[in-house]
mmCIF file of C-alpha atoms in Angstrom:
data_model
loop_
_atom_site.group_PDB
_atom_site.id
_atom_site.type_symbol
_atom_site.label_atom_id
_atom_site.label_comp_id
_atom_site.label_asym_id
_atom_site.label_seq_id
_atom_site.Cartn_x
_atom_site.Cartn_y
_atom_site.Cartn_z
ATOM 1 C CA ASP A 16 86.149 106.386 112.015
ATOM 2 C CA ILE A 17 87.641 105.636 115.415
ATOM 3 C CA GLN A 18 87.680 108.786 117.540
ATOM 4 C CA MET A 19 90.620 109.333 119.880
ATOM 5 C CA THR A 20 89.861 111.580 122.828
ATOM 6 C CA GLN A 21 92.595 112.938 125.072
ATOM 7 C CA SER A 22 91.152 113.940 128.421
ATOM 8 C CA ALA A 23 93.077 117.197 128.720
ATOM 9 C CA SER A 24 94.039 119.707 126.063
ATOM 10 C CA SER A 25 96.656 121.130 128.409
ATOM 11 C CA LEU A 26 98.407 120.191 131.620
ATOM 12 C CA SER A 27 100.601 122.207 133.938
ATOM 13 C CA ALA A 28 103.073 120.499 136.261
ATOM 14 C CA SER A 29 106.303 121.148 138.108
ATOM 15 C CA VAL A 30 109.700 119.663 137.388
ATOM 16 C CA GLY A 31 109.917 116.338 139.162
ATOM 17 C CA ASP A 32 106.171 115.745 139.171
ATOM 18 C CA ARG A 33 104.576 112.528 138.009
ATOM 19 C CA VAL A 34 102.404 113.347 134.998
ATOM 20 C CA THR A 35 99.675 111.223 133.469
ATOM 21 C CA ILE A 36 98.072 111.818 130.072
ATOM 22 C CA THR A 37 95.094 109.732 129.059
ATOM 23 C CA CYS A 38 93.506 108.834 125.749
ATOM 24 C CA GLN A 39 90.319 106.969 125.007
ATOM 25 C CA ALA A 40 89.382 105.231 121.774
ATOM 26 C CA SER A 41 85.770 105.177 120.612
ATOM 27 C CA ARG A 42 86.006 101.423 120.133
ATOM 28 C CA ASP A 43 88.285 98.535 120.953
ATOM 29 C CA ILE A 44 91.639 98.814 119.217
ATOM 30 C CA GLY A 45 93.524 96.228 121.229
ATOM 31 C CA ASP A 46 97.101 97.468 121.465
ATOM 32 C CA TYR A 47 97.231 99.103 118.036
ATOM 33 C CA PHE A 48 98.049 102.357 119.766
ATOM 34 C CA ASN A 49 100.957 104.788 119.871
ATOM 35 C CA TRP A 50 102.124 107.920 121.672
ATOM 36 C CA TYR A 51 104.032 110.787 120.038
ATOM 37 C CA GLN A 52 105.782 113.866 121.374
ATOM 38 C CA GLN A 53 105.876 116.996 119.253
ATOM 39 C CA LYS A 54 107.895 120.142 119.852
ATOM 40 C CA PRO A 55 107.235 123.376 117.965
ATOM 41 C CA GLY A 56 108.369 123.325 114.365
ATOM 42 C CA LYS A 57 109.293 119.647 114.481
ATOM 43 C CA ALA A 58 107.742 116.449 113.238
ATOM 44 C CA PRO A 59 106.078 114.226 115.825
ATOM 45 C CA LYS A 60 108.449 111.800 117.511
ATOM 46 C CA LEU A 61 107.337 108.269 118.308
ATOM 47 C CA LEU A 62 107.702 107.610 122.024
ATOM 48 C CA ILE A 63 105.733 104.421 122.611
ATOM 49 C CA ARG A 64 104.394 101.904 120.120
ATOM 50 C CA ASP A 65 101.803 99.211 120.621
ATOM 51 C CA ALA A 66 100.566 100.790 123.842
ATOM 52 C CA SER A 67 103.536 99.947 126.049
ATOM 53 C CA ASN A 68 106.738 99.457 124.037
ATOM 54 C CA LEU A 69 109.230 102.235 124.610
ATOM 55 C CA GLU A 70 111.119 103.357 121.539
ATOM 56 C CA ALA A 71 114.884 103.018 121.610
ATOM 57 C CA GLY A 72 116.512 106.149 122.991
ATOM 58 C CA VAL A 73 113.406 107.387 124.789
ATOM 59 C CA PRO A 74 114.064 107.967 128.495
ATOM 60 C CA SER A 75 112.753 105.310 130.829
ATOM 61 C CA ARG A 76 110.721 107.900 132.745
ATOM 62 C CA PHE A 77 108.136 107.515 129.952
ATOM 63 C CA THR A 78 105.821 104.526 130.225
ATOM 64 C CA GLY A 79 102.683 103.562 128.367
ATOM 65 C CA SER A 80 99.858 101.301 129.430
ATOM 66 C CA GLY A 81 96.393 100.280 128.421
ATOM 67 C CA PHE A 82 94.504 97.993 126.075
ATOM 68 C CA GLY A 83 91.224 98.101 124.260
ATOM 69 C CA THR A 84 89.847 101.605 124.663
ATOM 70 C CA ASP A 85 91.721 103.269 127.520
ATOM 71 C CA PHE A 86 95.368 104.224 127.410
ATOM 72 C CA THR A 87 97.789 106.162 129.582
ATOM 73 C CA LEU A 88 101.140 107.845 129.110
ATOM 74 C CA THR A 89 103.025 108.443 132.330
ATOM 75 C CA ILE A 90 106.098 110.572 132.894
ATOM 76 C CA SER A 91 107.499 109.497 136.243
ATOM 77 C CA SER A 92 109.509 112.651 136.914
ATOM 78 C CA LEU A 93 108.866 115.604 134.635
ATOM 79 C CA GLN A 94 111.950 117.221 133.133
ATOM 80 C CA PRO A 95 112.154 120.630 131.426
ATOM 81 C CA GLU A 96 112.881 118.964 128.074
ATOM 82 C CA ASP A 97 109.557 117.110 128.257
ATOM 83 C CA ILE A 98 107.671 120.304 127.526
ATOM 84 C CA ALA A 99 105.826 119.497 124.320
ATOM 85 C CA THR A 100 102.483 118.439 122.946
ATOM 86 C CA TYR A 101 101.640 114.753 123.207
ATOM 87 C CA TYR A 102 99.410 112.924 120.760
ATOM 88 C CA CYS A 103 97.885 109.500 120.846
ATOM 89 C CA GLN A 104 97.217 107.574 117.631
ATOM 90 C CA GLN A 105 95.412 104.376 116.740
ATOM 91 C CA TYR A 106 96.039 102.036 113.868
ATOM 92 C CA GLY A 107 93.411 99.455 114.618
ATOM 93 C CA ASP A 108 91.492 100.530 111.543
ATOM 94 C CA VAL A 109 91.808 102.984 108.690
ATOM 95 C CA PRO A 110 91.689 105.867 108.730
ATOM 96 C CA PHE A 111 94.415 105.945 111.328
ATOM 97 C CA THR A 112 93.444 108.699 113.734
ATOM 98 C CA PHE A 113 95.179 110.940 116.246
ATOM 99 C CA GLY A 114 93.978 112.557 119.425
ATOM 100 C CA GLN A 115 93.666 116.318 119.594
ATOM 101 C CA GLY A 116 96.795 116.627 121.702
ATOM 102 C CA THR A 117 97.749 117.446 125.281
ATOM 103 C CA LYS A 118 100.049 120.429 125.689
ATOM 104 C CA LEU A 119 102.326 119.972 128.673
ATOM 105 C CA GLU A 120 103.607 123.098 130.398
ATOM 106 C CA ILE A 121 105.854 123.779 133.351
ATOM 107 C CA LYS A 122 104.137 125.286 136.367
ATOM 108 C CA GLU B 4 120.449 105.996 108.488
ATOM 109 C CA VAL B 5 116.831 106.239 107.422
ATOM 110 C CA GLN B 6 115.973 109.629 105.957
ATOM 111 C CA LEU B 7 112.830 111.083 104.431
ATOM 112 C CA VAL B 8 113.543 114.363 102.682
ATOM 113 C CA GLN B 9 110.621 116.416 101.495
ATOM 114 C CA SER B 10 110.372 119.179 98.929
ATOM 115 C CA GLY B 11 110.351 122.805 99.979
ATOM 116 C CA PRO B 12 107.574 125.160 101.085
ATOM 117 C CA GLU B 13 104.878 126.164 98.648
ATOM 118 C CA VAL B 14 102.602 129.174 98.331
ATOM 119 C CA LYS B 15 99.552 128.571 96.180
ATOM 120 C CA LYS B 16 96.390 130.379 95.218
ATOM 121 C CA PRO B 17 92.970 128.898 95.941
ATOM 122 C CA GLY B 18 91.952 126.424 93.264
ATOM 123 C CA ALA B 19 95.530 125.568 92.290
ATOM 124 C CA PRO B 20 97.131 122.157 92.780
ATOM 125 C CA VAL B 21 100.249 121.344 94.769
ATOM 126 C CA LYS B 22 102.516 118.320 94.569
ATOM 127 C CA ILE B 23 104.938 117.426 97.340
ATOM 128 C CA SER B 24 107.749 114.895 97.112
ATOM 129 C CA CYS B 25 109.320 112.667 99.731
ATOM 130 C CA LYS B 26 112.620 111.008 98.848
ATOM 131 C CA VAL B 27 113.626 108.165 101.099
ATOM 132 C CA SER B 28 117.001 106.629 101.782
ATOM 133 C CA GLY B 29 118.581 104.247 104.248
ATOM 134 C CA TYR B 30 116.080 101.444 103.776
ATOM 135 C CA THR B 31 114.488 99.470 100.966
ATOM 136 C CA PHE B 32 111.642 101.651 99.685
ATOM 137 C CA THR B 33 109.431 98.684 98.855
ATOM 138 C CA ASP B 34 109.740 97.162 102.329
ATOM 139 C CA SER B 35 107.483 99.681 104.088
ATOM 140 C CA GLN B 36 104.276 101.548 103.476
ATOM 141 C CA LEU B 37 104.626 105.305 103.123
ATOM 142 C CA HIS B 38 102.054 107.544 104.792
ATOM 143 C CA TRP B 39 101.060 111.189 104.445
ATOM 144 C CA VAL B 40 99.909 113.293 107.390
ATOM 145 C CA GLN B 41 98.431 116.783 107.388
ATOM 146 C CA GLN B 42 98.829 119.159 110.305
ATOM 147 C CA ALA B 43 96.960 122.439 110.120
ATOM 148 C CA PRO B 44 98.197 125.374 112.225
ATOM 149 C CA GLY B 45 97.541 124.728 115.911
ATOM 150 C CA GLU B 46 95.858 121.405 115.209
ATOM 151 C CA GLY B 47 96.717 117.766 115.726
ATOM 152 C CA PRO B 48 98.011 115.551 112.953
ATOM 153 C CA GLU B 49 95.519 114.037 110.524
ATOM 154 C CA TRP B 50 96.291 110.912 108.541
ATOM 155 C CA MET B 51 95.645 111.355 104.834
ATOM 156 C CA GLY B 52 96.520 108.027 103.324
ATOM 157 C CA LEU B 53 99.200 105.521 102.493
ATOM 158 C CA ILE B 54 100.871 103.816 99.589
ATOM 159 C CA ASP B 55 102.558 100.451 99.526
ATOM 160 C CA PRO B 56 105.435 100.931 97.054
ATOM 161 C CA GLU B 57 105.812 97.192 96.631
ATOM 162 C CA ASP B 58 102.427 96.531 95.080
ATOM 163 C CA GLY B 59 101.064 100.026 94.505
ATOM 164 C CA GLN B 60 98.159 99.616 96.932
ATOM 165 C CA ILE B 61 96.799 102.991 98.040
ATOM 166 C CA VAL B 62 94.392 103.772 100.879
ATOM 167 C CA TYR B 63 92.949 107.238 101.374
ATOM 168 C CA ALA B 64 91.142 108.728 104.332
ATOM 169 C CA GLU B 65 87.624 109.468 103.153
ATOM 170 C CA LYS B 66 88.052 113.171 103.863
ATOM 171 C CA PHE B 67 90.762 113.412 101.198
ATOM 172 C CA LEU B 68 89.300 111.017 98.650
ATOM 173 C CA GLY B 69 88.912 112.658 95.268
ATOM 174 C CA ARG B 70 91.215 115.606 95.933
ATOM 175 C CA VAL B 71 94.415 113.865 96.950
ATOM 176 C CA THR B 72 96.572 111.547 94.863
ATOM 177 C CA ILE B 73 99.431 109.561 96.356
ATOM 178 C CA THR B 74 102.001 107.968 94.067
ATOM 179 C CA ALA B 75 105.394 106.329 94.361
ATOM 180 C CA ASP B 76 108.321 105.989 91.982
ATOM 181 C CA THR B 77 110.362 102.936 92.871
ATOM 182 C CA THR B 78 113.107 103.907 90.411
ATOM 183 C CA THR B 79 113.935 107.009 92.446
ATOM 184 C CA ASP B 80 112.659 105.887 95.881
ATOM 185 C CA THR B 81 110.374 108.893 95.960
ATOM 186 C CA ALA B 82 106.755 109.242 97.009
ATOM 187 C CA TYR B 83 104.483 112.071 95.951
ATOM 188 C CA MET B 84 101.307 113.582 97.288
ATOM 189 C CA GLU B 85 99.219 115.927 95.158
ATOM 190 C CA VAL B 86 96.280 117.975 96.355
ATOM 191 C CA ILE B 87 94.050 119.618 93.775
ATOM 192 C CA ARG B 88 91.529 122.444 94.091
ATOM 193 C CA LEU B 89 93.294 123.948 97.095
ATOM 194 C CA THR B 90 91.276 125.947 99.621
ATOM 195 C CA PHE B 91 92.402 128.091 102.539
ATOM 196 C CA ASP B 92 91.691 125.101 104.802
ATOM 197 C CA ASP B 93 94.504 123.202 103.079
ATOM 198 C CA THR B 94 97.080 125.544 104.607
ATOM 199 C CA ALA B 95 99.103 123.111 106.684
ATOM 200 C CA VAL B 96 102.368 121.285 107.142
ATOM 201 C CA TYR B 97 102.339 118.006 105.266
ATOM 202 C CA TYR B 98 104.531 115.152 106.453
ATOM 203 C CA CYS B 99 105.496 111.859 104.926
ATOM 204 C CA ALA B 100 106.179 109.104 107.422
ATOM 205 C CA THR B 101 107.028 105.450 107.467
ATOM 206 C CA SER B 102 107.320 102.520 109.814
ATOM 207 C CA SER B 103 110.258 100.237 110.446
ATOM 208 C CA GLY B 104 107.578 97.618 110.909
ATOM 209 C CA GLY B 105 106.658 97.463 107.242
ATOM 210 C CA SER B 106 102.876 97.564 107.173
ATOM 211 C CA ARG B 107 102.526 98.452 110.844
ATOM 212 C CA GLY B 108 100.810 101.699 111.705
ATOM 213 C CA PHE B 109 103.399 103.302 113.934
ATOM 214 C CA PHE B 110 105.501 106.061 112.405
ATOM 215 C CA ASP B 111 109.068 106.038 113.638
ATOM 216 C CA TYR B 112 110.497 107.919 110.675
ATOM 217 C CA TRP B 113 109.183 111.267 109.464
ATOM 218 C CA GLY B 114 110.095 113.777 106.818
ATOM 219 C CA GLN B 115 110.895 117.315 107.892
ATOM 220 C CA GLY B 116 107.502 118.552 106.757
ATOM 221 C CA THR B 117 106.440 120.771 103.875
ATOM 222 C CA LEU B 118 104.505 123.940 104.613
ATOM 223 C CA VAL B 119 101.817 124.666 102.072
ATOM 224 C CA THR B 120 100.275 128.104 102.344
ATOM 225 C CA VAL B 121 97.111 128.840 100.396
ATOM 226 C CA SER B 122 96.766 132.558 99.933
ATOM 227 C CA SER B 123 95.037 134.830 97.467
#
């Protein structure tokens, strides 16, 4: 199985900060990679597909980058509504696998 | 509007089975693979498997092979996921999810989740 490792299990930042969340795949997955946002009691929400394609309706302050094994989600200016847990996910091979999550908190 | 509506919460005893449904609407059921995802309390999501309603192809994650059965009824646009021999570790929210990209592995549509509690 491809292991997805998010570098931080939690992050604390202030409103307006630039925030970066990283995820590493255990082997090359090209751009078969997605980012999700999950708020308590809700299903995950797709933010970015195929490493860098922003989903319709997602604010432009979210950007995704990376290819192969190393990927990054950047929030250019953190807003209070961005408080959530963020998961990466690969679909380069079955079983599709998720990272363990990065919980984003306001400082 | 694409909707995935799941069946309600379940409380089961260890060793019992549970079967969850996921009724879809707003798109052609056979156009996209339907996935199931488990999320245990405080944990990240874990992909369980998928079914292609068009040809019946099913793929399971090895962890769930033998205890999980995924089916689809194209007459009612409903997918099902059954887990047998439940243990306390199966306590989780189970989601169905699908992709607007057909067989692509991004999940832009999700059900509301079904909480399964295994308790003696």
